[in-house]
Coordinates of C-alpha atoms in Angstrom, one line a residue:
Chain A
M1 CA 92.8 89.1 70.0
S2 CA 89.5 89.7 68.3
N3 CA 88.0 93.1 68.2
R4 CA 84.5 92.4 69.4
D5 CA 83.2 92.1 72.9
W6 CA 85.9 93.7 75.0
L7 CA 85.0 93.4 78.7
C8 CA 86.2 95.6 81.4
A9 CA 86.6 93.5 84.6
Y10 CA 86.1 95.1 88.0
A11 CA 86.1 92.5 90.6
I12 CA 86.0 88.8 91.4
T13 CA 83.1 87.8 93.7
R14 CA 80.7 85.0 94.6
N15 CA 78.4 83.7 91.9
R16 CA 75.0 84.4 93.4
D17 CA 71.7 84.7 91.7
G18 CA 69.9 87.9 92.2
L19 CA 73.0 90.1 92.7
D20 CA 71.5 93.3 91.4
L21 CA 74.2 95.4 89.8
G22 CA 71.9 97.8 88.0
P23 CA 71.7 97.7 84.2
A24 CA 75.3 98.1 83.0
P25 CA 77.7 95.7 84.8
R26 CA 76.9 92.0 84.8
L27 CA 78.3 88.8 86.3
V28 CA 80.1 86.2 84.3
G29 CA 80.1 83.1 86.5
Y30 CA 82.2 79.9 86.8
R31 CA 81.1 77.4 89.5
D32 CA 80.6 79.5 92.6
L33 CA 82.8 82.4 91.5
G34 CA 82.0 85.3 89.2
V35 CA 83.7 88.3 87.6
V36 CA 81.8 91.6 87.4
V37 CA 82.2 93.0 83.9
S38 CA 80.8 95.5 81.5
E39 CA 81.2 96.1 77.8
V40 CA 83.9 98.6 77.1
T41 CA 85.5 100.4 74.1
P42 CA 89.2 100.3 74.7
A43 CA 89.3 103.7 73.1
R44 CA 88.0 105.1 76.4
F45 CA 91.3 104.2 78.0
D46 CA 93.3 105.6 75.2
R47 CA 92.1 109.1 76.0
I48 CA 94.1 108.9 79.3
D49 CA 97.2 109.5 77.2
T50 CA 96.1 112.9 76.1
L51 CA 97.1 116.0 77.8
D52 CA 94.0 117.9 77.0
P53 CA 93.6 120.2 80.1
V54 CA 89.8 119.6 80.3
D55 CA 90.0 115.9 80.0
G56 CA 89.4 114.2 83.3
A57 CA 89.0 110.8 81.7
L58 CA 91.1 108.9 84.1
A59 CA 89.3 110.4 87.1
E60 CA 86.0 109.5 85.6
L61 CA 87.1 105.9 84.8
A62 CA 88.6 105.4 88.3
R63 CA 85.4 106.7 90.0
E64 CA 83.4 104.3 87.8
H65 CA 85.6 101.4 88.7
D66 CA 85.3 102.2 92.4
A67 CA 81.5 102.6 92.2
V68 CA 81.0 99.2 90.6
V69 CA 83.3 97.5 93.1
R70 CA 81.5 99.1 96.0
A71 CA 78.1 98.2 94.6
V72 CA 79.1 94.6 94.6
F73 CA 80.8 94.9 98.0
R74 CA 77.5 96.1 99.6
H75 CA 76.2 92.5 99.1
E76 CA 79.1 90.2 98.6
P77 CA 82.8 89.9 99.4
V78 CA 85.0 91.2 96.5
L79 CA 88.5 91.0 95.2
P80 CA 88.9 94.3 93.3
L81 CA 90.8 93.8 90.1
R82 CA 93.4 96.3 89.1
F83 CA 92.1 99.3 87.3
G84 CA 92.2 98.9 83.5
T85 CA 91.8 95.1 83.3
V86 CA 90.2 94.4 80.0
L87 CA 89.4 90.9 78.8
D88 CA 88.6 89.5 75.4
G89 CA 85.1 88.2 75.7
E90 CA 83.2 85.9 78.2
A91 CA 85.2 82.8 77.3
S92 CA 88.4 84.5 78.5
V93 CA 86.7 85.5 81.8
K94 CA 85.6 81.9 82.4
R95 CA 89.0 80.6 81.6
L96 CA 90.6 83.0 84.0
L97 CA 88.3 81.9 86.8
E98 CA 89.0 78.3 86.0
I99 CA 92.7 78.7 86.2
A100 CA 92.8 81.0 89.2
Y101 CA 89.9 79.3 91.0
D102 CA 91.6 78.0 94.1
Q103 CA 93.6 81.1 94.7
A104 CA 90.7 83.5 94.2
R105 CA 88.4 81.4 96.4
N106 CA 90.9 81.3 99.3
C107 CA 91.4 85.0 99.0
L108 CA 87.7 85.7 99.0
D109 CA 87.3 83.6 102.1
E110 CA 90.0 85.6 103.8
V111 CA 88.5 89.0 103.2
E112 CA 84.8 88.0 103.7
G113 CA 83.2 89.9 106.5
H114 CA 86.0 92.5 106.6
R115 CA 86.3 96.1 105.4
E116 CA 89.4 98.2 104.8
W117 CA 90.1 101.4 106.7
G118 CA 92.9 103.9 105.9
V119 CA 94.7 105.9 108.6
R120 CA 97.0 108.8 107.9
V121 CA 99.1 110.7 110.4
R122 CA 100.6 114.1 109.4
H123 CA 103.1 115.9 111.6
V124 CA 102.3 119.6 111.8
E125 CA 105.6 121.5 112.0
P126 CA 105.6 124.6 114.1
A127 CA 105.0 127.6 111.9
A128 CA 108.3 128.5 110.2
T129 CA 107.3 132.1 110.7
S130 CA 107.8 131.9 114.5
R131 CA 111.4 133.2 114.1
P132 CA 113.5 133.8 117.2
D133 CA 113.8 137.5 118.0
T134 CA 117.2 138.2 116.6
A135 CA 117.5 141.9 117.8
G136 CA 120.7 142.5 119.7
L137 CA 121.9 138.9 119.5
S138 CA 125.5 138.1 118.8
G139 CA 126.1 135.6 116.0
T140 CA 126.9 132.9 118.6
Q141 CA 123.7 133.6 120.6
Y142 CA 121.7 133.5 117.4
L143 CA 123.1 130.1 116.4
V144 CA 122.4 128.7 119.9
R145 CA 118.8 129.9 119.7
R146 CA 118.5 128.4 116.3
R147 CA 119.9 125.0 117.4
E148 CA 117.5 124.9 120.3
R149 CA 114.6 125.6 118.0
L150 CA 115.6 122.8 115.6
K151 CA 116.1 120.4 118.6
A152 CA 112.6 121.2 119.8
I153 CA 111.2 120.4 116.4
Q154 CA 113.2 117.2 116.3
R155 CA 111.8 116.2 119.8
G156 CA 108.3 116.9 118.6
R157 CA 108.8 114.7 115.6
E158 CA 110.2 111.9 117.8
N159 CA 107.2 112.2 120.2
V160 CA 104.7 112.0 117.3
G161 CA 106.6 109.0 116.0
D162 CA 106.4 107.3 119.3
V163 CA 102.6 107.8 119.6
A164 CA 102.1 106.8 116.0
T165 CA 104.0 103.5 116.7
R166 CA 101.8 102.8 119.7
L167 CA 98.7 103.7 117.6
D168 CA 99.7 101.1 115.0
E169 CA 100.3 98.4 117.6
A170 CA 96.9 99.1 119.1
L171 CA 95.0 99.2 115.8
S172 CA 96.8 96.0 114.5
R173 CA 95.4 94.1 117.5
H174 CA 91.9 94.8 116.2
A175 CA 92.7 94.1 112.6
A176 CA 93.1 90.8 110.7
D177 CA 95.8 92.4 108.5
H178 CA 97.5 95.7 108.0
L179 CA 99.8 97.2 105.4
G180 CA 101.8 100.4 105.0
R181 CA 101.0 102.3 101.9
T182 CA 103.1 104.8 100.1
R183 CA 103.4 108.0 102.0
P184 CA 102.8 111.3 100.2
H185 CA 105.1 114.1 101.3
G186 CA 104.5 115.3 104.8
V187 CA 102.6 112.1 105.8
L188 CA 104.3 110.2 108.6
V189 CA 102.0 107.2 108.5
N190 CA 99.7 105.9 105.8
T191 CA 98.4 102.5 106.8
A192 CA 95.5 100.3 105.6
Y193 CA 93.8 98.0 108.1
L194 CA 91.6 95.0 107.2
V195 CA 89.0 94.9 110.0
A196 CA 86.3 92.4 110.7
K197 CA 82.9 94.2 110.9
S198 CA 82.5 92.9 114.5
R199 CA 85.7 94.6 115.5
E200 CA 85.1 98.0 113.9
A201 CA 83.6 99.6 117.0
A202 CA 86.7 98.7 119.1
F203 CA 89.0 99.7 116.2
H204 CA 87.4 103.2 116.0
A205 CA 87.3 103.7 119.8
E206 CA 91.1 103.0 119.9
L207 CA 91.7 105.3 117.0
E208 CA 89.7 108.1 118.6
W209 CA 91.7 107.8 121.8
F210 CA 95.0 108.0 120.0
A211 CA 93.9 110.8 117.7
R212 CA 93.5 113.0 120.8
E213 CA 97.0 112.2 122.0
L214 CA 98.4 112.8 118.5
R215 CA 96.6 116.2 118.3
Q216 CA 98.2 117.2 121.5
A217 CA 101.6 116.1 120.2
G218 CA 101.2 118.3 117.2
A219 CA 99.9 115.9 114.5
T220 CA 96.7 115.3 112.7
V221 CA 95.0 112.0 112.0
E222 CA 92.8 111.4 109.0
T223 CA 90.8 108.2 108.3
T224 CA 89.3 107.0 105.1
G225 CA 86.9 104.2 104.5
P226 CA 85.2 101.9 104.7
W227 CA 86.8 100.5 101.5
P228 CA 86.5 97.2 99.7
P229 CA 89.7 95.4 100.5
Y230 CA 91.8 97.1 97.8
S231 CA 95.1 96.9 99.7
F232 CA 94.6 93.2 100.7
T233 CA 94.1 91.6 97.3
D234 CA 97.5 92.3 96.0
V235 CA 97.8 89.0 94.2
E236 CA 98.8 88.1 90.7
L237 CA 96.6 85.5 89.0
G238 CA 99.0 83.6 86.8
V239 CA 97.6 82.6 83.4
T240 CA 99.8 80.5 81.1
A241 CA 99.6 80.8 77.4
D242 CA 98.5 77.2 77.0
G243 CA 95.9 77.6 79.8
Chain B
M1 CA 77.2 100.5 104.4
A2 CA 77.3 104.2 104.7
A3 CA 77.9 106.2 101.6
S4 CA 81.6 106.9 101.3
S5 CA 82.7 110.5 101.4
D6 CA 86.2 109.6 100.4
S7 CA 87.8 112.2 98.1
L8 CA 88.8 111.6 94.5
A9 CA 92.4 111.7 95.6
D10 CA 91.7 108.8 98.0
I11 CA 89.8 106.9 95.4
L12 CA 92.7 107.3 92.9
E13 CA 95.2 106.3 95.4
R14 CA 93.5 102.9 95.9
V15 CA 92.0 102.2 92.5
L16 CA 95.2 102.9 90.6
D17 CA 97.6 101.3 93.0
K18 CA 96.0 98.1 94.2
G19 CA 94.0 95.1 93.3
V20 CA 94.3 91.7 91.7
V21 CA 96.7 91.7 88.7
I22 CA 96.1 89.2 85.9
A23 CA 99.2 88.0 84.3
G24 CA 99.6 86.1 81.1
D25 CA 97.8 86.1 77.7
I26 CA 94.3 86.4 79.0
G27 CA 94.4 89.7 80.8
V28 CA 95.1 92.6 78.6
S29 CA 96.0 95.6 80.6
V30 CA 95.0 98.4 78.3
V31 CA 96.4 100.9 80.6
D32 CA 99.9 99.6 80.3
V33 CA 101.7 102.4 81.9
E34 CA 103.4 103.0 85.2
L35 CA 101.2 104.2 87.9
L36 CA 103.2 107.3 88.5
T37 CA 103.1 108.2 84.8
L38 CA 99.3 107.9 85.0
R39 CA 99.3 110.1 88.1
I40 CA 101.3 112.8 86.5
R41 CA 99.3 112.7 83.4
L42 CA 96.1 113.0 85.4
F43 CA 97.5 115.9 87.3
I44 CA 98.6 117.7 84.2
A45 CA 95.3 117.0 82.6
S46 CA 93.1 118.2 85.4
A47 CA 95.2 120.0 88.0
Q48 CA 92.9 123.1 87.6
T49 CA 89.7 121.1 88.2
A50 CA 91.3 119.1 91.0
R51 CA 92.5 122.2 92.8
E52 CA 89.0 123.6 92.7
M53 CA 87.9 120.4 94.3
G54 CA 90.5 120.8 97.0
M55 CA 92.5 117.8 95.7
D56 CA 95.9 119.4 95.5
W57 CA 98.1 117.5 97.9
W58 CA 100.7 116.9 95.3
T59 CA 101.5 120.6 95.1
N60 CA 103.5 120.3 98.3
D61 CA 105.1 117.0 97.2
P62 CA 108.7 117.5 96.0
F63 CA 108.2 114.5 93.7
F64 CA 105.6 116.3 91.7
S65 CA 106.6 119.8 92.4
P66 CA 110.3 120.7 92.8
N67 CA 109.2 124.1 94.0
A68 CA 107.8 122.5 97.1
V69 CA 111.4 122.0 98.3
R70 CA 112.2 125.6 97.9
E71 CA 109.0 126.6 99.7
E72 CA 110.2 124.5 102.7
L73 CA 113.2 126.8 102.9
G74 CA 111.2 129.8 101.8
E75 CA 110.2 131.2 105.2
T76 CA 113.3 130.2 107.2
D77 CA 116.0 132.5 108.5
L78 CA 118.4 130.6 106.3
A79 CA 116.7 131.7 103.2
A80 CA 116.6 135.3 104.3
R81 CA 120.3 135.2 105.1
V82 CA 121.2 133.6 101.8
A83 CA 119.2 136.4 100.1
A84 CA 121.0 139.0 102.1
L85 CA 124.4 137.6 101.3
E86 CA 123.5 137.2 97.6
A87 CA 122.6 140.8 97.4
R88 CA 126.0 141.8 98.7
V89 CA 128.0 139.7 96.3
P90 CA 128.9 142.0 93.4
G91 CA 127.9 140.8 90.0
R92 CA 125.7 137.9 91.2
R93 CA 122.7 139.0 89.3
D94 CA 124.2 141.0 86.5
A95 CA 123.8 140.0 83.0
L96 CA 126.9 138.9 81.1
R97 CA 129.1 141.9 80.5

């Protein structure tokens, strides 16, 4: 590994002339594919390890990464590379594209003309403060009340679960692909959908319909997007040492 | 494409978690640490800033915040009854005699 010319790689895309990325990032091409890169000092990534309370270096780098990927995605299909991919000079970038050419090209063809949308469903539990009135209740009566209340909460949960399942079935019909992502605490559903632009209107109409039903059942629906296809480029480009 | 209004938390969720991984001698992942480690570091690093931006979903996540589990119990009858019982058990809260 030489020390000069480290390149931060953001995304694989088509090698097209006139792809205007602004001044900093540039395209390193091989045949009809290219990797969007910019010069980087690896020390910028080192700062992530610090626990300095005012240091938002990671947030800053992640935003930058996303901004570059989106800038390319406005004009061309992209395969976002994993955050923190740093390559040792242009020769390495070209060699990577040479080795991974077929795989990358197929993957680009698959995601072309599609955008990613995120859908999150949260179950809103009844306020824990709505206690049963315990005045003058015997212990047994109290326990019966409490059991009824827990049952009602459980029924609500199952109801939301049913609607969420139907929502997923309906949205999947409008999507080329879909994938469950990790669920933060309290999130019932966190799914990414890869949707062709021509199907987006139908996708969102369906979503709107189910969102109403879910709100009535005591849940909230959040959507994010449109995203570059982050969740649908989960591939590993193998590079052998003698490549 | 419309400008995205996705929050920093949403961006981090995708940027740090997905994308093409380059394996082998050619790709050098400088950030060679587990995602969760990164996350935790970030949250320690900028929890205050993030909270001001309204990006504090992890505060209710038991994984990041063990207190969240207690808070789930916090308002329930059960917690009140436990507290009442604890108060009646002699010596529960006394220092060592």
